[in-house]
Coordinates of C-alpha atoms in Angstrom, one line a residue:
Chain A
X1 CA -33.7 -27.7 8.2
X2 CA -35.2 -29.3 11.3
X3 CA -33.1 -31.9 13.1
X4 CA -35.4 -34.9 13.6
X5 CA -33.4 -36.7 16.2
X6 CA -30.1 -36.7 18.2
X7 CA -27.4 -38.4 16.2
X8 CA -23.7 -39.4 16.7
X9 CA -20.9 -40.0 14.2
X10 CA -17.2 -40.7 14.7
X11 CA -15.1 -42.5 17.3
X12 CA -12.7 -41.5 20.1
X13 CA -9.7 -43.1 18.2
X14 CA -6.6 -40.9 17.6
X15 CA -7.0 -38.6 14.6
X16 CA -10.8 -38.9 14.7
X17 CA -13.5 -36.7 16.1
X18 CA -16.8 -37.8 17.7
X19 CA -19.7 -35.5 17.0
X20 CA -23.1 -35.5 18.7
X21 CA -25.8 -33.4 17.1
X22 CA -29.0 -32.5 19.0
X23 CA -32.0 -30.3 18.1
X24 CA -32.3 -26.7 19.3
X25 CA -35.0 -24.2 18.6
X26 CA -32.9 -21.1 18.8
X27 CA -29.4 -19.9 19.5
X28 CA -27.8 -20.8 16.2
X29 CA -25.1 -23.5 16.0
X30 CA -23.7 -24.0 19.5
X31 CA -20.5 -26.0 19.7
X32 CA -19.1 -27.6 22.9
X33 CA -15.6 -28.6 21.8
X34 CA -13.2 -30.8 23.8
X35 CA -9.8 -31.0 22.1
X36 CA -6.2 -31.3 23.1
X37 CA -5.4 -28.9 20.2
X38 CA -8.1 -26.4 21.1
X39 CA -5.7 -23.5 21.7
X40 CA -4.1 -23.9 18.3
X41 CA -7.0 -25.2 16.1
X42 CA -10.2 -24.7 18.2
X43 CA -11.5 -21.9 16.0
X44 CA -10.8 -23.7 12.8
X45 CA -12.5 -26.9 14.0
X46 CA -15.6 -25.0 15.0
X47 CA -15.5 -23.2 11.7
X48 CA -15.5 -26.5 9.7
X49 CA -18.4 -27.9 11.7
X50 CA -20.4 -24.7 11.4
X51 CA -19.8 -24.3 7.7
X52 CA -20.7 -27.9 7.0
X53 CA -23.9 -27.8 9.0
X54 CA -24.9 -24.6 7.2
X55 CA -24.5 -26.5 4.0
X56 CA -27.4 -28.7 5.2
X57 CA -29.4 -25.5 6.0
X58 CA -29.2 -26.3 9.7
X59 CA -29.6 -23.1 11.6
X60 CA -30.0 -24.1 15.2
X61 CA -28.3 -27.1 16.8
X62 CA -26.4 -28.3 19.8
X63 CA -23.1 -29.8 18.9
X64 CA -20.8 -31.8 21.2
X65 CA -17.5 -32.5 19.6
X66 CA -14.8 -34.6 21.2
X67 CA -11.7 -34.2 19.0
X68 CA -8.7 -36.5 19.0
X69 CA -6.5 -34.5 16.6
X70 CA -8.7 -35.0 13.5
X71 CA -7.7 -33.2 10.3
X72 CA -10.2 -30.9 8.6
X73 CA -11.2 -33.5 6.0
X74 CA -12.1 -35.9 8.8
X75 CA -14.0 -33.3 10.7
X76 CA -16.0 -32.5 7.6
X77 CA -16.8 -36.1 6.9
X78 CA -18.0 -36.8 10.4
X79 CA -20.1 -33.6 10.4
X80 CA -21.7 -34.7 7.1
X81 CA -22.4 -38.1 8.6
X82 CA -23.9 -36.8 11.8
X83 CA -26.0 -34.2 9.9
X84 CA -27.5 -36.8 7.6
X85 CA -28.3 -39.1 10.5
X86 CA -29.9 -36.3 12.5
X87 CA -31.9 -35.3 9.5
X88 CA -32.7 -38.9 8.6
X89 CA -31.4 -38.4 5.1
X90 CA -30.2 -41.6 3.4
X91 CA -29.1 -40.3 0.0
X92 CA -25.8 -38.5 -0.2
X93 CA -26.2 -34.7 -0.1
X94 CA -24.0 -34.0 -3.1
X95 CA -24.2 -30.3 -3.0
X96 CA -22.7 -30.3 0.6
X97 CA -19.8 -32.6 -0.4
Chain B
X1 CA 17.1 -7.2 25.3
X2 CA 19.9 -9.3 24.1
X3 CA 19.5 -11.6 21.1
X4 CA 21.3 -14.9 21.7
X5 CA 22.9 -17.1 19.0
X6 CA 19.6 -18.9 18.2
X7 CA 17.8 -15.6 17.7
X8 CA 15.9 -15.6 21.0
X9 CA 15.4 -12.1 22.6
X10 CA 16.3 -12.4 26.3
X11 CA 15.4 -9.5 28.6
X12 CA 18.4 -8.0 30.3
X13 CA 16.5 -8.1 33.5
X14 CA 16.6 -12.0 33.4
X15 CA 20.3 -12.0 32.5
X16 CA 21.1 -9.7 35.4
X17 CA 18.8 -11.2 38.0
X18 CA 19.8 -14.8 37.4
X19 CA 23.4 -14.1 36.3
X20 CA 23.3 -15.5 32.8
X21 CA 25.2 -14.9 29.6
X22 CA 23.1 -15.4 26.4
X23 CA 23.8 -18.6 24.5
X24 CA 26.7 -17.9 22.1
X25 CA 27.3 -21.1 20.1
X26 CA 28.1 -24.8 20.4
X27 CA 31.9 -24.3 20.3
X28 CA 32.9 -23.8 23.9
X29 CA 36.7 -23.4 23.6
X30 CA 38.6 -24.7 26.6
X31 CA 36.9 -23.1 29.6
X32 CA 38.7 -23.2 32.9
X33 CA 36.6 -23.7 36.0
X34 CA 37.0 -24.2 39.7
X35 CA 35.5 -27.3 41.2
X36 CA 33.8 -27.3 44.6
X37 CA 34.0 -30.0 47.3
X38 CA 31.4 -31.2 49.8
X39 CA 31.5 -30.8 53.5
X40 CA 32.4 -34.1 55.2
X41 CA 31.6 -35.2 58.7
X42 CA 34.0 -38.0 59.6
X43 CA 32.7 -41.3 60.9
X44 CA 34.6 -44.2 62.4
X45 CA 32.4 -47.3 62.1
X46 CA 29.4 -45.9 63.9
X47 CA 26.1 -47.3 62.9
X48 CA 24.8 -45.6 59.7
X49 CA 21.7 -47.8 59.4
X50 CA 18.4 -46.2 60.5
X51 CA 14.8 -47.3 60.2
X52 CA 13.2 -43.9 60.1
X53 CA 13.2 -41.4 57.2
X54 CA 11.7 -38.9 59.6
X55 CA 14.7 -39.0 61.9
X56 CA 17.1 -38.4 59.1
X57 CA 15.0 -35.5 57.7
X58 CA 14.7 -34.0 61.2
X59 CA 18.4 -34.2 61.7
X60 CA 19.6 -33.0 58.3
X61 CA 17.0 -31.0 56.3
X62 CA 16.6 -27.4 57.2
X63 CA 14.6 -24.5 55.7
X64 CA 16.2 -23.1 52.5
X65 CA 18.4 -26.1 51.7
X66 CA 18.9 -27.9 48.4
X67 CA 17.8 -31.5 48.2
X68 CA 18.3 -34.0 45.4
X69 CA 17.1 -37.4 44.1
X70 CA 17.9 -39.5 41.1
X71 CA 15.4 -40.7 38.5
X72 CA 16.9 -44.2 37.8
X73 CA 13.8 -45.9 39.2
X74 CA 11.7 -43.9 36.7
X75 CA 7.9 -44.6 36.9
X76 CA 8.6 -47.3 39.6
X77 CA 10.1 -44.9 42.0
X78 CA 8.8 -45.2 45.6
X79 CA 11.6 -43.2 47.4
X80 CA 10.7 -39.7 46.2
X81 CA 7.1 -39.6 47.3
X82 CA 7.9 -41.2 50.7
X83 CA 10.7 -38.8 51.5
X84 CA 8.9 -35.7 50.2
X85 CA 5.8 -36.5 52.3
X86 CA 8.0 -36.7 55.4
X87 CA 9.6 -33.3 54.6
X88 CA 6.2 -31.7 54.0
X89 CA 4.9 -33.2 57.3
X90 CA 7.8 -31.7 59.2
X91 CA 6.8 -28.2 57.9
X92 CA 10.2 -27.5 56.3
X93 CA 10.0 -24.6 53.9
X94 CA 11.7 -22.9 50.9
X95 CA 13.7 -25.9 49.6
X96 CA 15.4 -26.1 46.2
X97 CA 14.6 -29.4 44.5
X98 CA 17.5 -30.5 42.3
X99 CA 16.9 -34.0 41.1
X100 CA 18.5 -35.5 38.0
X101 CA 15.0 -35.5 36.5
X102 CA 11.4 -35.8 37.6
X103 CA 9.2 -38.7 36.4
X104 CA 5.4 -38.8 36.2
X105 CA 5.0 -40.8 39.5
X106 CA 6.5 -37.7 41.3
X107 CA 4.3 -35.1 39.7
X108 CA 1.5 -34.8 42.2
X109 CA 3.8 -34.9 45.2
X110 CA 5.9 -32.0 43.8
X111 CA 2.7 -30.0 43.2
X112 CA 1.6 -30.7 46.7
X113 CA 5.1 -29.6 48.1
X114 CA 4.9 -26.4 46.0
X115 CA 1.5 -25.6 47.4
X116 CA 2.7 -26.3 50.9
X117 CA 5.6 -23.9 50.5
X118 CA 8.0 -26.7 51.0
X119 CA 9.5 -26.5 47.5
X120 CA 10.1 -23.0 46.1
X121 CA 12.8 -23.6 43.6
X122 CA 13.3 -26.4 41.1
X123 CA 16.2 -27.4 38.8
X124 CA 15.7 -30.5 36.7
X125 CA 16.2 -32.2 33.3
X126 CA 12.5 -31.9 32.7
X127 CA 9.0 -32.4 34.0
X128 CA 5.7 -33.6 32.5
X129 CA 2.0 -34.0 33.3
X130 CA 0.3 -32.2 36.2
X131 CA 3.6 -30.7 37.4
X132 CA 4.5 -29.3 33.9
X133 CA 1.0 -28.0 33.7
X134 CA 1.2 -26.3 37.1
X135 CA 4.6 -24.7 36.5
X136 CA 3.5 -23.5 33.1
X137 CA 0.6 -21.8 34.7
X138 CA 2.8 -20.0 37.2
X139 CA 2.8 -22.3 40.3
X140 CA 6.4 -21.2 41.3
X141 CA 7.5 -17.7 42.0
X142 CA 11.0 -18.3 40.6
X143 CA 11.6 -19.9 37.3
X144 CA 12.6 -23.5 37.0
X145 CA 16.0 -24.1 35.6
X146 CA 16.3 -26.8 33.0
X147 CA 19.7 -28.4 32.5
X148 CA 20.9 -31.2 30.3
X149 CA 22.5 -34.3 32.0
X150 CA 25.9 -32.9 31.2
X151 CA 24.9 -29.4 32.2
X152 CA 23.7 -30.7 35.6
X153 CA 27.1 -32.4 36.1
X154 CA 28.8 -29.2 35.3
X155 CA 26.6 -27.2 37.6
X156 CA 27.2 -29.6 40.5
X157 CA 31.0 -29.6 40.0
X158 CA 31.2 -25.9 39.7
X159 CA 28.9 -25.2 42.7
X160 CA 26.0 -23.7 40.8
X161 CA 24.0 -26.6 42.3
X162 CA 25.1 -27.1 45.9
X163 CA 23.3 -30.1 47.2
X164 CA 22.9 -30.2 51.0
X165 CA 21.2 -33.6 51.2
X166 CA 20.9 -36.2 48.5
X167 CA 18.3 -39.0 49.0
X168 CA 19.3 -41.9 46.7
X169 CA 17.3 -45.1 46.3
X170 CA 19.4 -48.2 45.7
X171 CA 18.4 -51.8 45.2
X172 CA 21.2 -52.9 47.6
X173 CA 23.6 -51.5 50.1
X174 CA 25.6 -52.8 53.0
X175 CA 25.6 -51.2 56.5
X176 CA 28.3 -48.7 55.6
X177 CA 26.7 -47.6 52.3
X178 CA 28.6 -49.6 49.6
X179 CA 25.9 -49.9 46.9
X180 CA 25.2 -50.6 43.3
X181 CA 22.2 -50.7 41.0
X182 CA 22.6 -54.3 39.7
X183 CA 21.1 -56.7 42.3
X184 CA 18.0 -56.8 44.4
X185 CA 14.3 -56.5 43.6
X186 CA 14.5 -52.9 42.3
X187 CA 17.4 -53.5 40.0
X188 CA 17.9 -50.7 37.5
X189 CA 21.5 -51.1 36.3
X190 CA 23.7 -48.0 36.0
X191 CA 23.7 -45.4 38.8
X192 CA 25.2 -42.9 36.4
X193 CA 23.2 -39.8 37.4
X194 CA 23.2 -40.5 41.1
X195 CA 27.0 -40.8 41.2
X196 CA 27.2 -37.1 40.9
X197 CA 25.1 -36.6 44.0
X198 CA 27.0 -39.2 45.9
X199 CA 30.3 -37.4 45.1
X200 CA 29.2 -33.8 45.7
X201 CA 26.3 -33.7 48.2
X202 CA 27.2 -32.6 51.8
X203 CA 25.0 -35.4 53.2
X204 CA 24.3 -38.6 51.3
X205 CA 21.3 -40.7 52.4
X206 CA 20.9 -44.1 50.8
X207 CA 17.5 -45.7 51.0
X208 CA 17.3 -49.4 50.3
X209 CA 15.0 -52.4 50.8
X210 CA 17.9 -54.8 50.7
X211 CA 20.8 -54.6 53.2
X212 CA 23.5 -57.0 52.2
X213 CA 26.6 -58.4 53.9
X214 CA 29.6 -56.0 54.3
X215 CA 31.6 -55.3 52.2
X216 CA 29.2 -55.1 49.2
X217 CA 30.9 -55.2 45.7
X218 CA 31.0 -54.0 43.1
X219 CA 30.4 -50.7 44.8
X220 CA 29.3 -47.9 42.5
X221 CA 28.6 -45.6 45.5
X222 CA 31.0 -46.4 48.3
X223 CA 31.1 -45.9 52.1
X224 CA 33.4 -42.9 52.0
X225 CA 30.5 -40.9 50.5
X226 CA 27.6 -42.1 52.6
X227 CA 26.2 -40.7 55.8
X228 CA 23.1 -42.8 56.4
X229 CA 21.6 -46.0 55.1
X230 CA 17.8 -46.0 55.6
X231 CA 16.0 -49.3 55.5
X232 CA 12.6 -49.0 53.7
X233 CA 10.0 -51.5 52.7
X234 CA 10.4 -51.0 49.0
X235 CA 12.4 -48.6 46.9
X236 CA 10.7 -49.3 43.6
X237 CA 8.1 -51.3 41.7
X238 CA 10.1 -53.6 39.5
X239 CA 7.4 -53.7 36.8
X240 CA 7.5 -50.0 36.3
X241 CA 11.2 -49.3 36.5
X242 CA 11.7 -50.3 32.9
X243 CA 8.2 -49.8 31.6
X244 CA 8.0 -51.3 28.2
X245 CA 10.9 -49.6 26.6
X246 CA 12.1 -52.6 24.6
X247 CA 8.8 -53.1 22.8
X248 CA 9.6 -53.3 19.1
X249 CA 7.4 -51.0 17.2
X250 CA 4.9 -52.2 14.6
X251 CA 3.9 -48.6 13.6
X252 CA 4.6 -48.4 9.9
X253 CA 5.5 -44.7 10.2
X254 CA 8.1 -45.4 12.9
X255 CA 9.5 -48.3 10.9
X256 CA 9.8 -46.2 7.8
X257 CA 11.6 -43.5 9.7
X258 CA 13.9 -46.1 11.3
X259 CA 14.8 -47.5 7.9
X260 CA 15.6 -44.1 6.6
X261 CA 17.8 -43.3 9.6
X262 CA 19.7 -46.5 9.0
X263 CA 20.2 -45.6 5.3
X264 CA 21.5 -42.2 6.4
X265 CA 24.0 -43.8 8.9
X266 CA 25.2 -46.5 6.5
X267 CA 25.7 -43.9 3.6
X268 CA 27.5 -41.5 5.9
X269 CA 31.3 -41.4 6.0
X270 CA 31.2 -42.4 9.7
X271 CA 29.9 -45.9 9.1
X272 CA 33.1 -47.8 9.2
X273 CA 34.9 -50.2 11.6
X274 CA 35.3 -48.7 15.0
X275 CA 32.5 -46.1 14.8
X276 CA 30.5 -45.2 17.8
X277 CA 26.8 -44.4 18.3
X278 CA 24.0 -43.5 20.7
X279 CA 20.3 -44.3 20.3
X280 CA 17.5 -43.3 22.6
X281 CA 14.6 -45.4 23.9
X282 CA 11.8 -44.3 21.6
X283 CA 10.1 -46.7 19.2
X284 CA 11.9 -45.5 16.1
X285 CA 15.3 -45.4 17.9
X286 CA 14.9 -49.0 19.0
X287 CA 14.0 -50.1 15.5
X288 CA 17.0 -48.3 14.1
X289 CA 19.2 -50.5 16.3
X290 CA 17.7 -53.6 14.7
X291 CA 18.2 -52.3 11.1
X292 CA 21.7 -51.1 12.0
X293 CA 22.6 -54.6 13.3
X294 CA 21.7 -56.1 10.0
X295 CA 23.7 -53.5 8.1
X296 CA 26.7 -54.1 10.4
X297 CA 26.5 -57.9 9.7
X298 CA 26.1 -57.4 6.0
X299 CA 29.1 -55.0 5.7
X300 CA 31.2 -56.7 8.3
X301 CA 31.4 -53.5 10.4
X302 CA 31.8 -53.4 14.2
X303 CA 31.3 -50.5 16.5
X304 CA 33.9 -49.4 19.2
X305 CA 31.2 -48.3 21.6
X306 CA 27.6 -47.5 22.2
X307 CA 26.8 -44.6 24.7
X308 CA 24.2 -43.1 26.8
X309 CA 20.8 -44.6 27.9
X310 CA 21.1 -48.3 27.1
X311 CA 18.4 -50.7 26.0
X312 CA 18.4 -54.5 25.5
X313 CA 18.7 -54.2 21.7
X314 CA 22.0 -52.4 22.3
X315 CA 23.3 -54.9 24.9
X316 CA 22.3 -57.7 22.4
X317 CA 24.8 -56.1 19.9
X318 CA 27.4 -56.2 22.7
X319 CA 26.7 -59.9 23.4
X320 CA 26.9 -60.6 19.7
X321 CA 30.3 -58.9 19.4
X322 CA 29.1 -56.2 17.0
X323 CA 29.8 -53.5 19.7
X324 CA 33.1 -53.6 21.7
X325 CA 32.0 -51.6 24.7
X326 CA 28.8 -50.2 26.1
X327 CA 29.3 -47.0 28.1
X328 CA 26.3 -46.9 30.3
X329 CA 24.9 -43.9 32.2
X330 CA 21.4 -45.3 32.6
X331 CA 19.5 -48.5 31.6
X332 CA 16.0 -48.2 30.2
X333 CA 15.0 -51.9 30.7
X334 CA 15.8 -54.9 32.8
X335 CA 17.6 -56.6 29.9
X336 CA 20.1 -53.8 29.8
X337 CA 20.4 -53.7 33.6
X338 CA 21.1 -57.4 33.7
X339 CA 23.7 -57.2 31.0
X340 CA 25.6 -54.6 33.1
X341 CA 25.8 -57.1 35.9
X342 CA 27.0 -60.0 33.8
X343 CA 29.1 -58.4 31.0
X344 CA 32.3 -56.6 32.0
X345 CA 32.4 -54.8 28.7
X346 CA 29.4 -52.7 29.8
X347 CA 31.0 -49.9 31.9
X348 CA 29.0 -47.8 34.3
X349 CA 29.8 -44.1 33.7
X350 CA 28.7 -41.0 35.7
X351 CA 26.9 -38.0 34.1
X352 CA 30.2 -36.0 34.0
X353 CA 32.1 -38.7 32.2
X354 CA 29.1 -39.1 29.8
X355 CA 28.4 -35.5 28.9
X356 CA 29.9 -32.7 31.0
X357 CA 31.4 -29.9 28.9
X358 CA 33.5 -28.6 31.8
X359 CA 35.6 -31.7 32.5
X360 CA 38.8 -32.9 30.9
X361 CA 37.0 -34.8 28.2
X362 CA 33.5 -36.3 28.1
X363 CA 32.5 -39.4 26.1
X364 CA 30.0 -37.4 23.9
X365 CA 33.0 -35.7 22.4
X366 CA 34.1 -39.1 20.9
X367 CA 30.6 -39.8 19.5
X368 CA 30.2 -40.4 15.8
X369 CA 26.5 -41.0 15.3
X370 CA 23.5 -40.1 17.5
X371 CA 19.8 -40.6 16.9
X372 CA 17.6 -38.2 18.9
X373 CA 13.9 -37.4 19.0
X374 CA 12.0 -34.1 19.0
X375 CA 8.7 -32.5 20.0
X376 CA 9.3 -29.8 17.4
X377 CA 12.0 -28.8 14.9
X378 CA 12.1 -25.4 13.3
X379 CA 13.4 -24.3 9.9
X380 CA 16.8 -23.4 11.4
X381 CA 17.1 -27.1 12.6
X382 CA 16.7 -26.0 16.3
X383 CA 15.0 -28.7 18.3
X384 CA 12.4 -28.4 21.2
X385 CA 12.1 -31.4 23.5
X386 CA 10.7 -29.4 26.5
X387 CA 7.4 -27.8 25.6
X388 CA 4.3 -29.0 23.7
X389 CA 2.7 -27.2 20.8
X390 CA 0.4 -25.5 23.4
X391 CA 3.5 -24.0 25.2
X392 CA 3.1 -26.2 28.3
X393 CA 6.1 -28.0 29.7
X394 CA 6.0 -31.7 29.0
X395 CA 9.4 -33.1 28.4
X396 CA 13.0 -33.2 29.4
X397 CA 16.3 -32.0 28.0
X398 CA 18.0 -35.3 29.0
X399 CA 21.2 -35.8 27.1
X400 CA 19.8 -34.1 24.0
X401 CA 22.0 -31.0 23.9
X402 CA 25.1 -33.1 25.0
X403 CA 24.8 -35.9 22.5
X404 CA 23.8 -33.6 19.7
X405 CA 27.4 -32.5 19.5
X406 CA 28.2 -35.8 17.8
X407 CA 29.7 -35.8 14.3
X408 CA 26.4 -37.0 12.8
X409 CA 23.3 -36.0 14.7
X410 CA 20.0 -37.4 13.3
X411 CA 16.6 -36.3 14.6
X412 CA 14.0 -38.9 13.9
X413 CA 10.5 -37.5 14.1
X414 CA 7.2 -37.9 12.2
X415 CA 6.2 -35.0 10.0
X416 CA 2.9 -34.6 12.0
X417 CA 1.6 -36.2 15.2
X418 CA -2.2 -36.2 15.0
X419 CA -3.0 -32.6 14.1
X420 CA 0.3 -31.2 15.3
X421 CA 3.1 -30.4 12.9
X422 CA 6.5 -31.5 14.2
X423 CA 8.4 -29.3 11.7
X424 CA 7.3 -25.8 12.2
X425 CA 8.4 -22.2 11.3
X426 CA 8.5 -21.2 15.0
X427 CA 8.6 -23.5 18.0
X428 CA 7.3 -23.0 21.5
X429 CA 10.8 -23.1 23.0
X430 CA 14.3 -24.0 21.9
X431 CA 16.3 -26.8 23.7
X432 CA 19.1 -27.8 21.3
X433 CA 20.6 -25.4 18.8
X434 CA 20.3 -26.2 15.1
X435 CA 24.1 -25.7 14.7
X436 CA 24.5 -29.2 16.3
X437 CA 21.7 -30.9 14.2
X438 CA 22.8 -32.5 10.9
X439 CA 19.8 -34.5 9.5
X440 CA 16.1 -34.6 10.2
X441 CA 14.4 -37.9 9.2
X442 CA 10.6 -38.1 8.7
X443 CA 8.4 -40.7 7.1
X444 CA 8.3 -38.8 3.8
X445 CA 12.0 -38.1 3.5
X446 CA 15.0 -36.3 5.1
X447 CA 16.3 -32.7 5.3
X448 CA 20.0 -32.0 5.7
X449 CA 21.4 -29.0 7.4
X450 CA 22.7 -26.7 4.6
X451 CA 25.9 -26.1 6.7
X452 CA 26.8 -29.8 6.1
X453 CA 27.7 -29.8 2.3
X454 CA 29.7 -33.0 2.9
X455 CA 26.5 -34.8 4.1
X456 CA 24.4 -33.2 1.3
X457 CA 27.0 -34.8 -1.1
X458 CA 27.0 -38.2 0.7
X459 CA 23.2 -38.5 1.3
X460 CA 21.5 -36.9 -1.7
X461 CA 21.2 -40.0 -3.9
X462 CA 20.1 -42.8 -1.6
X463 CA 17.3 -44.8 -3.4
X464 CA 14.0 -44.5 -1.5
X465 CA 15.2 -41.6 0.7
X466 CA 14.0 -38.3 -0.9
X467 CA 15.8 -35.1 0.2
X468 CA 13.8 -32.0 1.0
X469 CA 14.8 -28.6 2.4
X470 CA 13.6 -28.2 6.0
X471 CA 11.4 -25.3 4.7
X472 CA 9.7 -27.8 2.3
X473 CA 9.1 -30.3 5.1
X474 CA 7.6 -27.5 7.2
X475 CA 5.3 -26.5 4.3
X476 CA 4.2 -30.1 3.7
X477 CA 3.3 -30.5 7.4
X478 CA 1.3 -27.2 7.4
X479 CA -0.5 -28.3 4.2
X480 CA -1.8 -31.4 6.2
X481 CA -2.7 -29.8 9.5
X482 CA -3.4 -26.2 8.7
X483 CA -2.0 -23.1 10.2
X484 CA -2.2 -23.1 14.0
X485 CA -3.2 -20.1 16.0
X486 CA -0.2 -18.6 17.9
X487 CA 0.1 -19.5 21.5
X488 CA -0.4 -16.6 23.9
X489 CA 2.0 -16.1 26.8
X490 CA 2.2 -13.7 29.7
X491 CA 5.5 -11.9 30.1
X492 CA 6.3 -13.8 33.3
X493 CA 9.1 -16.4 32.9
X494 CA 8.3 -19.8 34.4
X495 CA 11.4 -21.6 33.2
X496 CA 15.0 -20.9 32.0
X497 CA 16.6 -23.3 29.6
X498 CA 20.3 -23.5 29.9
X499 CA 22.6 -24.7 27.2
X500 CA 25.0 -27.4 28.4
X501 CA 27.7 -24.7 29.1
X502 CA 25.3 -22.8 31.4
X503 CA 24.5 -20.0 29.0
X504 CA 20.9 -19.1 28.5
X505 CA 19.3 -20.6 25.3
X506 CA 15.7 -19.8 26.0
X507 CA 13.1 -18.6 28.4
X508 CA 9.7 -20.3 28.8
X509 CA 6.9 -17.9 29.8
X510 CA 3.7 -18.6 31.6
X511 CA 0.9 -19.6 29.2
X512 CA -2.2 -17.4 29.0
X513 CA -5.6 -19.1 29.3

């Protein structure tokens, strides 16, 4: 799926993650992660974001993620929100949830 | 390799090179040691007062010496940076820095002094921020030695730490060096940690912004110990000396833990007239003091003494008559410092009296109940208060190892902090052995050390306080945050963690990244 516009979801509060999703034409899903727990959970955070975006059939995207210690469920929820905003979808994508 | 009593493999090269025995247990027997004494240059009423730090440094500090400071001024300290800058400017090299601890306000200056070659060795209670980060990434050639407050007192008395020059900031002093921590702009209360330096350093330099009439009483540090009194503009920022420690938490998680800790105390066999306790300065610990007050009023129970780092909620109990004596090695806020000045039942004690395992009896030996915090706790009840989950140094031993020898040692800690589990199968380093930890209290329930069957019997049926095994708590934490990737280290040691008796409990290696 084509990303229509740059979108943002989430906050910089503790235990949240702020994700910015921008269009890209190639290069797959490229994640720039900023997290205090990157050395322990960086791979897993990137994995959750990538898998969730793939659920939306997004193949190429630039992702900026500023993590404040979010759990996987929060990361997934914020990724779903930012994907729907970037794709300008208003109905819940049930098959992704 | 030698495996110590908490299962840490310690390379023989480290044991040999730095002359250590592996940690063998919390029971120390009755060790016999030889005290050392400082070199004294007699004076007969000559003027000790000088205006220039540079003159004192020039006269007294030489390459390769050991210098010390205290941390009673905490984040308001203005002495350390001023003195260190002068020492760097004079091009002095290869010093050992041996303060009672290092606070955040000192971090950047220590890093600067390391880069300049001024400081090449450090022993401290702890370090944080940019300094912890630099050391964990290999800034020093020789490993830092971390000692508890009691361990530092022991090391000073036995000559393991031989202080050449101590620079001690005080809020008042007379022209001969009689001083206390109780009056003046930079008042901080007890001088407990600095008293060791005043007694054992070869040269004692007081720095004060407040020279008072001779003779100054009560004198915690007295003129028989002091070589110089340096007049400075300001020793500390009063607003930052006791930064916000007495804030009463509204965090529901901390309140829940505090309530549980109080239940554990009041259901234990130690909660009776004449019991003694120590609480820290964390949010949950302060809340415990409030709950404990109510329980003491309800049951008509009074405590014989409160020990350690003192806060206003504790001195309030003293004023109210619920605690007979406060034995005070340091004050965390102005309220506690003021109380030391006005209430004779609040006794200033030095670090040796407080917690030294090599004297003729420390106060921690008489302690019934202590509440301590933790960065991590492992499934053997060992506690880490020194390194973060990423392996980087960001804490201090403080009195943790010393006070943990109490009859009932409770660790209050949340199950998880953000995405980090507090209770883990394997920690990044061990500070305090599980043998001395009795109960871990989290927001979902408690775990009791299986070695304490008496406590399992006493605490297993408290309404609203579920009991889990420590393994169950670790599993619950991991279910929330997921399994972390293991931290990678190089094989180069950056810090050695002593147990309070001077044996080696852990080695912290440089992090890889």
